[in-house]
Coordinates of C-alpha atoms in Angstrom, one line a residue:
Chain A
M1 CA 31.9 -25.9 -8.0
V2 CA 33.1 -22.8 -9.4
A3 CA 35.2 -22.2 -12.8
T4 CA 38.1 -20.3 -10.6
Q5 CA 40.9 -19.3 -13.1
G6 CA 43.7 -16.7 -12.8
A7 CA 44.4 -14.1 -9.5
V8 CA 41.8 -13.0 -8.1
K9 CA 41.0 -16.5 -5.9
N10 CA 42.5 -16.9 -2.1
S11 CA 42.1 -17.6 1.1
K12 CA 40.2 -14.4 1.5
I13 CA 37.6 -14.4 -1.4
V14 CA 36.7 -18.8 -1.0
G15 CA 35.9 -17.6 3.5
L16 CA 33.3 -14.9 2.8
F17 CA 31.8 -16.9 -0.1
V18 CA 31.6 -19.9 2.0
V19 CA 29.6 -17.9 4.4
S20 CA 27.9 -15.8 1.8
L21 CA 26.9 -19.2 1.0
I22 CA 26.4 -20.0 4.5
L23 CA 23.5 -16.8 4.7
L24 CA 22.3 -18.1 2.2
V25 CA 20.8 -21.3 3.5
I26 CA 19.7 -20.2 6.8
G27 CA 17.9 -17.6 5.3
L28 CA 16.5 -20.6 2.4
G29 CA 16.2 -22.4 5.3
A30 CA 13.8 -20.0 7.5
G31 CA 11.8 -19.3 4.0
I32 CA 10.6 -22.6 3.4
R33 CA 9.8 -22.5 7.3
S34 CA 7.5 -19.9 7.1
F35 CA 6.0 -21.9 4.0
V36 CA 4.6 -24.2 6.5
V37 CA 5.2 -22.8 9.4
G38 CA 2.3 -20.1 7.8
H39 CA 3.6 -16.3 7.2
M40 CA 0.8 -14.9 9.7
E41 CA 3.1 -16.9 12.3
A42 CA 6.4 -16.2 10.7
Y43 CA 6.1 -12.6 9.7
G44 CA 5.9 -9.4 10.7
V45 CA 3.2 -7.9 8.6
T46 CA -0.5 -7.9 9.1
R47 CA -3.4 -6.3 8.1
E48 CA -2.4 -3.0 8.2
I49 CA 1.1 -2.9 7.1
P50 CA 0.6 -6.0 4.7
W51 CA 4.6 -5.2 3.3
G52 CA 7.1 -5.7 5.0
V53 CA 11.1 -5.0 5.2
L54 CA 10.9 -7.5 2.7
I55 CA 8.7 -6.0 0.1
S56 CA 11.7 -3.1 1.1
T57 CA 14.7 -5.1 0.7
Y58 CA 13.0 -6.3 -3.1
V59 CA 12.9 -2.9 -4.1
F60 CA 16.3 -1.9 -2.4
W61 CA 18.1 -4.5 -4.5
V62 CA 15.8 -4.4 -7.8
V63 CA 16.4 0.0 -6.3
T64 CA 20.1 -1.1 -7.3
S65 CA 19.9 -3.6 -10.5
T66 CA 18.7 -1.2 -12.0
G67 CA 20.9 1.8 -10.4
L68 CA 23.3 -1.2 -12.0
C69 CA 22.5 -1.3 -14.9
L70 CA 21.3 2.0 -15.9
T71 CA 25.2 4.0 -14.6
S72 CA 27.3 1.7 -16.3
S73 CA 24.9 1.9 -19.8
I74 CA 26.7 5.8 -20.0
G75 CA 30.4 3.6 -20.4
H76 CA 29.0 0.6 -22.6
V77 CA 25.8 1.6 -24.0
F78 CA 25.9 4.8 -24.7
G79 CA 29.7 4.6 -25.5
Y80 CA 31.4 7.2 -23.0
K81 CA 34.5 5.2 -23.3
P82 CA 36.4 6.3 -19.3
M83 CA 33.6 4.2 -17.8
E84 CA 33.4 1.2 -20.2
P85 CA 36.3 -0.7 -18.2
V86 CA 33.7 -0.5 -15.1
A87 CA 30.6 -2.4 -17.6
S88 CA 31.1 -5.9 -16.9
R89 CA 30.6 -6.6 -13.4
S90 CA 28.5 -3.6 -13.3
I91 CA 25.8 -6.1 -15.5
F92 CA 27.3 -8.9 -13.3
L93 CA 26.2 -7.2 -10.7
A94 CA 22.8 -5.8 -12.1
I95 CA 22.3 -9.3 -12.2
C96 CA 23.3 -11.1 -8.7
T97 CA 21.1 -8.1 -6.8
I98 CA 18.5 -8.9 -9.2
L99 CA 18.5 -12.4 -8.9
A100 CA 18.4 -11.2 -4.6
G101 CA 16.1 -8.8 -5.1
F102 CA 14.2 -12.3 -7.1
F103 CA 15.5 -14.4 -3.5
A104 CA 13.1 -11.5 -1.7
I105 CA 9.9 -11.7 -2.8
G106 CA 10.2 -15.1 -3.5
M107 CA 10.1 -15.4 0.5
E108 CA 7.6 -13.3 0.3
L109 CA 4.6 -13.9 -1.2
E110 CA 2.5 -16.3 -0.3
N111 CA 1.7 -18.5 -3.1
P112 CA 5.2 -18.2 -5.4
W113 CA 4.7 -21.1 -7.6
R114 CA 1.4 -20.0 -9.2
L115 CA 3.2 -16.6 -10.1
P116 CA 3.9 -18.4 -13.4
I117 CA 1.4 -19.5 -13.9
W118 CA -0.9 -17.2 -13.7
N119 CA 1.1 -14.6 -14.1
S120 CA 0.6 -15.8 -17.9
L121 CA -2.3 -17.3 -17.9
S122 CA -4.5 -13.9 -17.1
P123 CA -2.7 -10.3 -16.5
N124 CA -4.0 -7.8 -15.7
L125 CA -2.8 -5.0 -17.6
R126 CA -4.6 -2.4 -15.4
S127 CA -1.9 -4.3 -13.0
N128 CA 1.6 -2.1 -12.5
I129 CA 2.1 -5.0 -10.0
W130 CA 2.1 -6.9 -13.9
W131 CA 3.9 -4.6 -15.6
M132 CA 6.6 -4.4 -12.6
G133 CA 7.2 -8.3 -12.8
T134 CA 7.2 -9.2 -16.0
L135 CA 9.3 -6.5 -17.6
Y136 CA 11.7 -7.3 -15.0
G137 CA 12.1 -10.8 -16.5
A138 CA 12.1 -9.5 -19.8
Y139 CA 14.8 -6.6 -18.3
L140 CA 17.2 -10.0 -16.0
F141 CA 17.0 -12.0 -20.4
F142 CA 18.4 -9.2 -21.5
M143 CA 21.2 -8.7 -19.0
L144 CA 22.4 -11.9 -19.5
I145 CA 22.6 -11.7 -22.9
E146 CA 24.6 -8.6 -22.4
F147 CA 26.9 -10.1 -20.1
G148 CA 27.6 -12.4 -22.0
L149 CA 28.3 -11.1 -25.7
I150 CA 30.6 -9.0 -23.3
R151 CA 32.7 -11.9 -22.2
L152 CA 32.4 -13.3 -25.5
H153 CA 33.8 -10.2 -26.9
R154 CA 31.1 -8.9 -29.5
H155 CA 31.0 -5.5 -28.1
K156 CA 28.9 -4.4 -30.7
Q157 CA 25.7 -6.3 -29.8
A158 CA 26.3 -6.3 -26.1
A159 CA 25.2 -3.1 -26.5
L160 CA 21.7 -3.0 -28.9
A161 CA 21.2 -5.6 -25.3
G162 CA 22.5 -3.6 -23.8
L163 CA 20.0 -1.5 -25.4
L164 CA 17.5 -3.7 -25.0
G165 CA 17.8 -3.7 -20.7
V166 CA 18.0 -0.3 -20.3
I167 CA 14.4 0.2 -22.0
A168 CA 12.9 -2.4 -20.1
G169 CA 14.5 -1.9 -16.1
V170 CA 13.5 2.0 -16.9
A171 CA 10.1 0.6 -18.0
A172 CA 10.2 -2.2 -14.6
H173 CA 11.8 0.0 -12.5
S174 CA 9.3 3.0 -13.3
N175 CA 6.4 0.6 -12.9
L176 CA 7.5 0.0 -9.6
G177 CA 7.2 3.0 -8.2
A178 CA 3.6 2.4 -9.4
V179 CA 3.2 0.1 -8.0
F180 CA 3.3 2.2 -4.6
G181 CA 2.6 6.0 -6.7
L182 CA -0.9 4.1 -8.0
L183 CA -2.3 3.2 -4.8
H184 CA -5.1 6.3 -3.8
A185 CA -4.8 4.2 -0.6
H186 CA -1.7 5.7 0.9
E187 CA -1.6 9.5 0.2
F188 CA 2.4 9.6 1.3
W189 CA 3.0 7.0 -2.1
Y190 CA 0.5 8.3 -4.0
G191 CA 0.8 10.6 -7.0
P192 CA 3.4 10.8 -10.5
Y193 CA 6.3 11.4 -8.1
M194 CA 7.6 7.4 -7.5
P195 CA 7.8 6.8 -10.4
I196 CA 10.7 9.6 -10.9
Y197 CA 11.3 8.9 -7.3
F198 CA 12.2 5.9 -8.5
I199 CA 14.6 6.5 -11.3
A200 CA 16.3 9.3 -9.6
S201 CA 17.2 7.1 -7.1
A202 CA 18.1 3.9 -8.5
M203 CA 21.0 5.6 -10.3
M204 CA 22.5 6.9 -7.4
S205 CA 22.2 3.7 -5.6
G206 CA 23.8 2.3 -8.3
A207 CA 26.8 4.2 -9.1
A208 CA 27.5 4.2 -4.5
A209 CA 27.4 0.4 -5.6
I210 CA 29.5 0.0 -9.3
I211 CA 31.9 2.8 -6.7
F212 CA 31.5 -0.1 -3.4
F213 CA 32.1 -2.7 -5.3
T214 CA 34.5 -2.3 -7.0
W215 CA 36.5 -1.5 -4.7
F216 CA 35.5 -4.5 -2.2
A217 CA 36.9 -6.4 -5.3
Y218 CA 40.0 -5.4 -6.0
R219 CA 40.4 -4.3 -2.0
F220 CA 40.0 -7.7 -0.7
S221 CA 41.5 -9.9 -3.9
G222 CA 44.2 -7.3 -3.3
R223 CA 45.2 -6.6 -6.4
E224 CA 46.0 -2.9 -7.3
M225 CA 43.5 -1.7 -9.4
D226 CA 44.4 -0.5 -12.7
E227 CA 44.8 3.8 -14.0
S228 CA 41.8 3.0 -16.7
T229 CA 39.8 1.7 -14.0
V230 CA 40.2 4.1 -11.3
K231 CA 39.5 6.8 -13.8
A232 CA 35.8 5.1 -15.0
L233 CA 35.2 5.4 -11.1
Q234 CA 35.9 9.1 -10.8
V235 CA 34.0 9.4 -13.5
T236 CA 30.3 7.2 -12.0
G237 CA 32.3 9.5 -8.8
K238 CA 30.8 12.6 -10.4
V239 CA 27.9 10.9 -11.8
Y240 CA 27.1 9.9 -7.9
A241 CA 27.7 13.4 -6.5
L242 CA 24.6 14.8 -9.5
L243 CA 22.3 12.1 -8.4
T244 CA 22.4 12.8 -4.4
A245 CA 22.1 16.3 -5.2
V246 CA 19.0 15.3 -7.5
V247 CA 17.6 13.3 -5.1
I248 CA 18.6 16.0 -1.7
F249 CA 16.6 17.6 -4.8
F250 CA 13.9 15.2 -4.7
T251 CA 13.6 14.4 -1.7
V252 CA 13.3 18.6 0.1
W253 CA 10.7 18.6 -2.8
K254 CA 9.3 15.7 -0.8
I255 CA 9.3 17.4 3.2
I256 CA 7.0 20.7 2.0
A257 CA 4.4 19.7 -0.1
S258 CA 4.0 17.4 2.5
L259 CA 4.2 20.1 4.7
A260 CA 2.6 22.9 3.5
G261 CA -1.4 22.8 3.7
K262 CA -1.1 19.7 6.2
P263 CA -2.0 17.2 3.6
H264 CA -4.5 14.5 4.8
G265 CA -1.4 11.1 5.4
K266 CA 0.6 12.7 3.7
W267 CA 2.0 15.4 6.5
E268 CA 0.9 12.8 9.1
T269 CA 3.6 10.8 7.6
I270 CA 5.9 13.2 7.3
M271 CA 5.2 14.2 10.4
A272 CA 6.6 10.4 11.9
F273 CA 10.1 11.0 9.3
L274 CA 10.9 14.6 11.3
K275 CA 9.6 13.5 14.2
G276 CA 8.0 10.9 15.3
P277 CA 8.8 7.4 15.0
F278 CA 10.5 6.9 11.5
A279 CA 12.8 10.7 13.2
F280 CA 16.2 8.7 13.9
N281 CA 15.8 6.2 10.2
F282 CA 15.5 9.0 8.2
W283 CA 17.9 12.0 10.1
V284 CA 20.8 9.4 10.9
F285 CA 20.3 7.0 8.0
E286 CA 18.6 8.2 4.9
V287 CA 19.8 11.9 4.9
F288 CA 23.5 11.8 6.6
L289 CA 24.2 8.5 5.2
G290 CA 22.7 8.4 2.1
L291 CA 23.0 12.1 0.9
V292 CA 24.4 15.1 3.3
L293 CA 27.5 13.1 3.8
P294 CA 28.5 11.1 -0.3
F295 CA 28.0 14.4 -1.2
L296 CA 29.5 16.1 1.2
V297 CA 33.1 14.1 1.1
V298 CA 32.4 12.7 -3.0
V299 CA 32.2 16.7 -3.7
G300 CA 35.1 18.2 -1.1
V301 CA 37.9 15.3 -2.7
R302 CA 36.8 16.6 -6.1
A303 CA 35.7 12.1 -7.2
R304 CA 39.6 11.4 -7.0
D305 CA 39.9 9.9 -4.0
I306 CA 38.4 6.1 -5.1
N307 CA 38.9 4.8 -1.1
A308 CA 36.5 7.8 0.4
M309 CA 34.2 7.6 -2.1
A310 CA 34.4 3.7 -1.4
L311 CA 33.3 4.3 1.8
V312 CA 30.9 6.7 1.6
S313 CA 30.1 5.0 -1.1
G314 CA 29.2 1.5 1.3
L315 CA 27.3 3.3 3.4
A316 CA 25.2 5.2 2.1
L317 CA 24.2 1.3 0.6
L318 CA 23.3 0.6 3.9
A319 CA 21.1 4.6 3.9
I320 CA 19.4 3.8 1.4
F321 CA 18.1 0.3 2.3
V322 CA 17.1 1.8 5.6
M323 CA 15.6 4.7 3.2
R324 CA 13.9 1.8 1.0
Y325 CA 12.3 0.2 4.2
D326 CA 11.5 3.6 4.8
L327 CA 9.8 4.8 2.3
V328 CA 7.7 1.3 2.9
I329 CA 6.2 0.7 5.6
G330 CA 6.6 4.6 6.0
G331 CA 4.0 5.1 3.4
Q332 CA 1.2 2.4 5.9
I333 CA 1.4 4.0 8.8
V334 CA -1.0 5.9 8.7
P335 CA -4.4 4.4 9.7
H336 CA -7.4 3.7 6.5
Y337 CA -10.5 6.0 9.3
A338 CA -7.9 8.4 10.6
G339 CA -9.5 11.6 11.7
M340 CA -13.4 9.9 11.4
H341 CA -12.5 10.1 15.1
I342 CA -13.1 6.0 15.6
Y343 CA -12.3 5.3 18.9
G344 CA -9.5 3.1 20.1
L345 CA -7.3 4.1 16.8
P346 CA -3.8 4.5 17.1
E347 CA -2.4 7.4 15.6
Y348 CA 0.2 5.6 13.5
Y349 CA -0.1 1.5 12.7
H350 CA 3.1 -0.4 14.0
Y351 CA 4.4 -3.5 12.5
T352 CA 7.8 -4.7 13.6
P353 CA 9.9 -6.9 10.7
S354 CA 10.5 -11.2 12.8
L355 CA 13.4 -13.3 12.9
S356 CA 12.3 -15.3 10.0
E357 CA 12.3 -11.9 7.6
W358 CA 15.2 -10.9 8.9
L359 CA 16.7 -14.3 8.5
V360 CA 15.1 -14.3 4.3
V361 CA 16.9 -10.5 4.3
L362 CA 20.4 -12.0 5.3
G363 CA 20.5 -15.1 3.1
S364 CA 18.7 -12.4 0.2
L365 CA 22.6 -11.2 0.7
G366 CA 24.5 -14.0 1.0
L367 CA 22.9 -14.8 -2.2
F368 CA 24.4 -11.4 -3.8
G369 CA 28.1 -12.0 -1.5
A370 CA 28.0 -15.7 -2.9
L371 CA 27.5 -15.6 -6.6
F372 CA 28.9 -11.3 -6.5
L373 CA 32.5 -13.2 -5.2
W374 CA 31.8 -16.6 -7.8
G375 CA 31.6 -14.2 -10.7
E376 CA 34.6 -12.1 -9.1
M377 CA 36.9 -15.3 -8.9
A378 CA 35.4 -16.9 -12.1
F379 CA 36.0 -14.0 -14.4
D380 CA 39.1 -13.2 -13.6
G381 CA 38.2 -10.1 -11.5
H382 CA 36.7 -9.3 -14.5
K383 CA 39.3 -8.2 -16.3
P384 CA 38.9 -4.9 -18.4
I385 CA 38.6 -5.7 -21.8
H386 CA 40.0 -3.9 -24.8
Chain B
M1 CA -47.9 27.1 50.2
F2 CA -48.6 24.7 46.4
K3 CA -50.5 22.2 49.1
G4 CA -52.6 24.5 49.1
F5 CA -52.5 26.4 46.0
A6 CA -53.2 22.1 45.0
D7 CA -55.9 22.5 47.6
W8 CA -58.1 25.6 46.2
V9 CA -57.4 23.9 43.2
K10 CA -58.9 21.4 44.1
S11 CA -62.3 23.1 45.3
L12 CA -63.2 24.5 43.2
K13 CA -66.3 23.8 41.2
N14 CA -66.7 22.4 37.6
E15 CA -67.9 24.1 35.7
G16 CA -67.5 21.8 32.5
V17 CA -67.0 23.2 28.8
E18 CA -70.9 23.5 28.0
H19 CA -70.6 26.4 29.9
I20 CA -67.6 27.6 27.5
A21 CA -69.1 30.6 25.5
S22 CA -68.5 29.6 21.5
E23 CA -66.3 32.7 21.1
E24 CA -64.0 32.2 23.8
R25 CA -63.5 28.3 22.1
R26 CA -62.8 30.1 19.5
A27 CA -60.1 32.0 19.9
F28 CA -58.7 29.6 22.4
L29 CA -58.8 26.8 18.9
K30 CA -57.1 30.0 16.5
L31 CA -54.0 30.1 18.7
G32 CA -53.4 26.4 19.0
L33 CA -54.0 27.1 15.3
V34 CA -51.4 29.5 14.9
I35 CA -49.4 27.3 17.9
T36 CA -49.3 24.3 15.6
G37 CA -48.5 27.0 12.5
V38 CA -45.6 28.3 14.2
Y39 CA -44.1 24.4 14.1
A40 CA -45.6 22.8 11.6
G41 CA -43.9 26.2 9.7
G42 CA -40.6 26.4 10.9
K43 CA -39.8 22.6 11.2
L44 CA -41.1 22.9 6.7
L45 CA -38.8 25.6 6.8
S46 CA -36.1 24.2 8.1
V47 CA -36.0 21.1 5.6
V48 CA -36.0 23.6 3.5
S49 CA -33.2 25.0 4.4
R50 CA -31.8 21.0 5.0
V51 CA -32.3 20.4 1.6
R52 CA -29.3 21.6 -0.9
E53 CA -26.9 20.5 2.1
V54 CA -28.5 17.1 2.2
Y55 CA -28.5 17.2 -1.5
A56 CA -24.8 17.5 -2.0
D57 CA -24.3 14.3 -0.4
I58 CA -25.2 12.5 -2.8
P59 CA -22.8 11.2 -4.7
E60 CA -22.5 11.6 -8.2
Y61 CA -22.2 8.1 -9.4
V62 CA -25.3 7.4 -7.8
D63 CA -28.3 6.7 -10.0
K64 CA -26.2 4.8 -12.6
Y65 CA -26.5 1.1 -12.1
P66 CA -24.4 -0.6 -15.0
Y67 CA -25.4 -3.8 -12.8
K68 CA -27.8 -6.1 -13.0
P69 CA -28.8 -6.2 -10.0
H70 CA -26.6 -4.6 -8.5
Y71 CA -26.3 -5.2 -5.2
S72 CA -25.7 -2.3 -2.0
M73 CA -26.1 -2.2 1.5
V74 CA -26.8 1.5 3.6
L75 CA -25.7 0.6 6.6
R76 CA -28.3 3.2 8.3
T77 CA -25.4 4.3 11.5
D78 CA -26.6 5.1 14.3
R79 CA -29.3 1.9 15.1
C80 CA -26.0 -0.2 15.2
I81 CA -25.9 -0.8 19.2
D82 CA -22.5 -2.9 18.1
C83 CA -24.5 -5.7 19.8
Q84 CA -22.5 -7.6 17.4
L85 CA -24.4 -10.2 16.0
C86 CA -24.0 -9.3 12.2
M87 CA -20.1 -10.1 12.9
E88 CA -20.8 -13.6 14.6
A89 CA -23.2 -14.4 11.6
C90 CA -20.6 -13.8 9.1
R91 CA -18.0 -15.8 10.7
K92 CA -20.8 -18.4 10.3
T93 CA -21.7 -18.1 7.6
N94 CA -19.0 -17.7 5.4
H95 CA -16.0 -19.6 7.5
V96 CA -14.1 -16.6 9.0
P97 CA -10.6 -17.9 10.9
P98 CA -10.8 -16.2 14.0
Y99 CA -7.3 -13.7 13.0
G100 CA -9.8 -12.3 10.8
W101 CA -12.8 -10.9 9.2
R102 CA -14.9 -9.2 6.8
T103 CA -17.2 -6.9 9.1
R104 CA -16.7 -5.4 11.9
I105 CA -17.8 -2.2 14.0
L106 CA -16.1 0.8 14.2
E107 CA -17.3 2.8 17.5
Q108 CA -17.2 7.0 16.4
H109 CA -17.1 9.1 20.2
L110 CA -18.2 12.0 16.9
P111 CA -18.1 16.3 19.0
S112 CA -20.8 17.9 20.3
G113 CA -19.8 20.8 22.3
E114 CA -16.9 21.2 24.7
G115 CA -15.3 17.9 26.3
Q116 CA -18.4 16.4 25.2
W117 CA -18.7 14.2 22.9
T118 CA -21.7 11.2 21.5
R119 CA -20.7 8.3 20.9
R120 CA -22.2 6.4 17.7
F121 CA -20.8 2.6 16.0
M122 CA -20.1 2.5 12.0
P123 CA -19.7 -1.4 10.9
I124 CA -17.4 -1.4 8.0
L125 CA -17.6 -4.0 5.6
C126 CA -16.2 -4.5 1.2
N127 CA -17.4 -1.7 0.2
H128 CA -17.6 -2.8 -3.2
C129 CA -16.5 0.0 -5.4
N130 CA -17.5 1.9 -8.7
E131 CA -14.2 1.6 -9.6
P132 CA -12.5 -1.0 -7.5
P133 CA -9.1 0.1 -6.5
C134 CA -7.8 -3.7 -5.8
V135 CA -9.2 -5.2 -8.6
R136 CA -6.8 -2.7 -11.4
A137 CA -3.0 -3.4 -9.0
C138 CA -3.6 -7.7 -9.0
P139 CA -1.6 -9.3 -10.9
T140 CA -3.2 -11.8 -12.1
R141 CA -6.8 -11.3 -12.0
A142 CA -7.3 -12.7 -9.4
T143 CA -10.2 -10.6 -7.7
Y144 CA -12.2 -9.2 -10.0
K145 CA -15.1 -7.7 -10.3
D146 CA -18.5 -9.9 -11.5
P147 CA -19.4 -8.6 -14.5
E148 CA -23.1 -9.2 -13.5
T149 CA -23.8 -8.2 -9.8
G150 CA -21.1 -5.8 -9.3
I151 CA -19.6 -8.1 -6.6
V152 CA -15.5 -8.5 -6.2
K153 CA -15.3 -11.5 -5.3
V154 CA -11.6 -13.4 -5.1
N155 CA -11.5 -16.5 -7.9
V156 CA -8.8 -18.5 -4.8
K157 CA -6.7 -20.7 -6.9
K158 CA -5.3 -17.7 -9.5
C159 CA -4.0 -15.1 -6.0
I160 CA 0.0 -15.6 -5.6
G161 CA -0.2 -13.7 -2.4
C162 CA 1.2 -10.0 -3.3
K163 CA -1.6 -8.6 -0.9
T164 CA -0.9 -5.5 -3.2
C165 CA -4.5 -4.7 -3.1
M166 CA -5.0 -5.6 0.7
A167 CA -2.4 -2.3 -0.4
A168 CA -5.2 -0.8 -2.5
C169 CA -7.7 -1.5 0.3
P170 CA -9.0 2.6 1.2
Y171 CA -10.4 0.5 3.4
D172 CA -8.8 -2.6 4.8
M173 CA -11.5 -5.2 4.1
R174 CA -9.2 -7.5 2.5
Y175 CA -6.9 -10.4 4.8
F176 CA -4.7 -13.2 3.9
N177 CA -7.1 -16.6 4.7
E178 CA -4.2 -18.7 5.7
E179 CA -6.7 -22.0 4.9
K180 CA -8.0 -20.6 1.6
R181 CA -3.9 -19.7 0.6
A182 CA -5.3 -16.5 -0.8
I183 CA -6.7 -13.7 0.4
D184 CA -10.8 -12.8 2.1
K185 CA -12.8 -10.7 1.6
C186 CA -16.6 -10.0 1.8
D187 CA -18.6 -10.8 -1.4
F188 CA -21.4 -10.0 0.5
C189 CA -22.1 -14.0 0.9
W190 CA -22.0 -14.5 -2.6
E191 CA -20.6 -18.0 -1.6
S192 CA -23.0 -19.0 1.8
R193 CA -26.3 -17.0 0.5
L194 CA -26.5 -15.6 -2.5
S195 CA -26.2 -18.0 -5.7
K196 CA -28.7 -20.7 -3.2
G197 CA -31.6 -18.0 -3.9
K198 CA -31.3 -17.3 -0.2
F199 CA -31.7 -13.5 0.9
P200 CA -30.6 -11.1 2.3
T201 CA -27.1 -10.7 3.3
A202 CA -25.9 -12.4 6.4
C203 CA -25.3 -9.7 8.4
A204 CA -28.0 -8.0 7.4
K205 CA -30.3 -11.1 8.0
A206 CA -28.8 -10.9 11.8
C207 CA -29.3 -7.5 12.9
P208 CA -31.6 -6.9 15.4
A209 CA -32.1 -2.9 14.9
G210 CA -32.5 -3.5 11.4
V211 CA -29.4 -1.0 10.6
R212 CA -27.9 -2.9 7.6
I213 CA -30.2 -2.4 4.8
F214 CA -29.3 -4.9 1.5
G215 CA -30.5 -4.9 -2.2
D216 CA -30.9 -4.2 -5.1
L217 CA -29.8 -0.7 -6.1
A218 CA -30.2 -0.8 -9.2
D219 CA -34.0 -1.6 -8.6
P220 CA -36.6 1.6 -7.8
N221 CA -39.2 -0.6 -6.0
S222 CA -35.8 -1.8 -2.9
R223 CA -35.6 -0.5 -0.1
V224 CA -31.7 0.4 -0.5
Y225 CA -33.2 1.9 -4.2
Q226 CA -35.0 3.7 -2.0
L227 CA -32.8 5.4 0.7
V228 CA -30.7 7.0 -1.4
H229 CA -32.6 8.4 -3.5
D230 CA -34.5 10.2 -0.5
P231 CA -33.3 14.1 -1.2
Y232 CA -34.6 15.2 2.3
R233 CA -31.4 11.8 4.1
A234 CA -28.1 12.6 4.1
I235 CA -26.0 10.3 2.8
W236 CA -23.0 9.2 2.4
V237 CA -19.7 6.8 1.5
L238 CA -16.5 6.7 2.8
R239 CA -13.2 8.5 1.9
P240 CA -14.8 9.3 -1.0
S241 CA -11.6 11.4 -1.6
M242 CA -10.2 7.6 -2.9
G243 CA -12.6 7.8 -5.8
A244 CA -13.3 4.1 -5.7
R245 CA -17.2 4.7 -6.1
P246 CA -18.1 2.8 -3.1
N247 CA -21.2 0.7 -3.2
V248 CA -22.3 0.4 0.6
F249 CA -23.7 3.7 1.2
Y250 CA -24.4 5.3 5.1
T251 CA -27.2 7.9 6.1
I252 CA -28.6 8.1 9.3
N253 CA -32.4 7.6 10.7

């Protein structure tokens, strides 16, 4: 089943790999059942909030994937040597995360089988979601080529494939931002902010993922991290701190812009974040665990203590998952006819993910985990290639 | 006291009009004309003063109609009594499942004084926008604007069910139809009626209060054209800031 050779294989890794596979099977089962009984029955999404936790999970995975590609490209594409030791794992993780994202959205679409047919036969070139899907397809292709070339030690060609991957990734990911940002109907999203913010927050997520999963891979297989990898993670830590600061800057201005002059739609949403139904998610997860804590800790340890950085990076990844949830759901909560004196209109639309949706989310985590751990075993812990 | 007054009035002798002097008659008529004139003049003045404000209400894209026929609906919203016959007719005609709707009626409580409000019903349906956000968002052109009639339609077999059009619609006019496995929405009864030569839409036909006026906005003889182009009439569209340029207009009588 798995091409396992070399040192990276122990009962812990195999055990976690099996657990991941079980999660994947459960998620797949829940997803397939949802197609049979109908998404209306199985999922918590509504006419008013058509995008739920599966879309935000998709966004989470592809944000992380793009970030892994972009942040690691500093080393293997743009030639900054100290970051090269984490290249192989980062590229592989980028592939794992994008596939986990495709899994989540595949279970979310009502008719995913029509996608490959009509995406190519009847493309809408004005649609951001068309560009996003198509460019992510290209991105996955380049990442697979790049990973293959890295494994074959053909670093020059790998860098070229990597560059194409970076370009496709930036284009795809900013288009994902535009999927939200170019919808006039939801004022909280609307504007050029989203595509730009998505790239910045992707690089932040990517840095956190490199630090956490590299640490996790060594820790779990009980190996000592070699010096060049430690150095690479320390550099990644600096990049992480910088990008966290950038995203803090973005978040502060998003809040101010949504408060100043009480802009319709934006204001109602930001109030839901600051002191409404999303306040806990916002302050505890997004602000504290996602931004402030990692920034303070990474700066506090001067990006040297790998264990401390890995801990806050892991928590930050969880927080980023919540961040994506808030972004996707929060953007849809203001009623369409708000402010028109409509009787019986709620202050905010309400959405709660269903059990099936959560199981599919776990399934995507299972797919990611299984691929990641298989990669550790199959590629011998992504041994630094010199 | 009043009883005594009434008796006194009854006891008066009827002098008849033939005995009133012509001067008196003229004075009386003059007085009547003055009162009427003041009243009519005031009314005219008030209409004149409203012209500017009403003109400003007509959306700027009115008078440019790229479709033939350019299907449109005008809703005389203050005539609606929420009988829901339009919703019922739509449901039956277009086989709308119980979990969805293509048109519905919202209830407005318009503030009319301190702690007071006036109820008004507001029917809503797809606005068949000139710049439909749903059409731009659809990745596979499953939803499209009919090049002939301007009706926003759905090609069921191309719909991948990504629901981006639902998120894109500023008017909440789309739902996922489980039976069709595609997004469903108002098509101005194109499939069920217009394409078969039946006119108007089921909802407009069912309305007993004449709220929904359906027709060709490019035809100067149509009711919708005349209502929309009446400068003395307040005409508005929903959420104009969305820039979608709806073809469903609202007015009051």
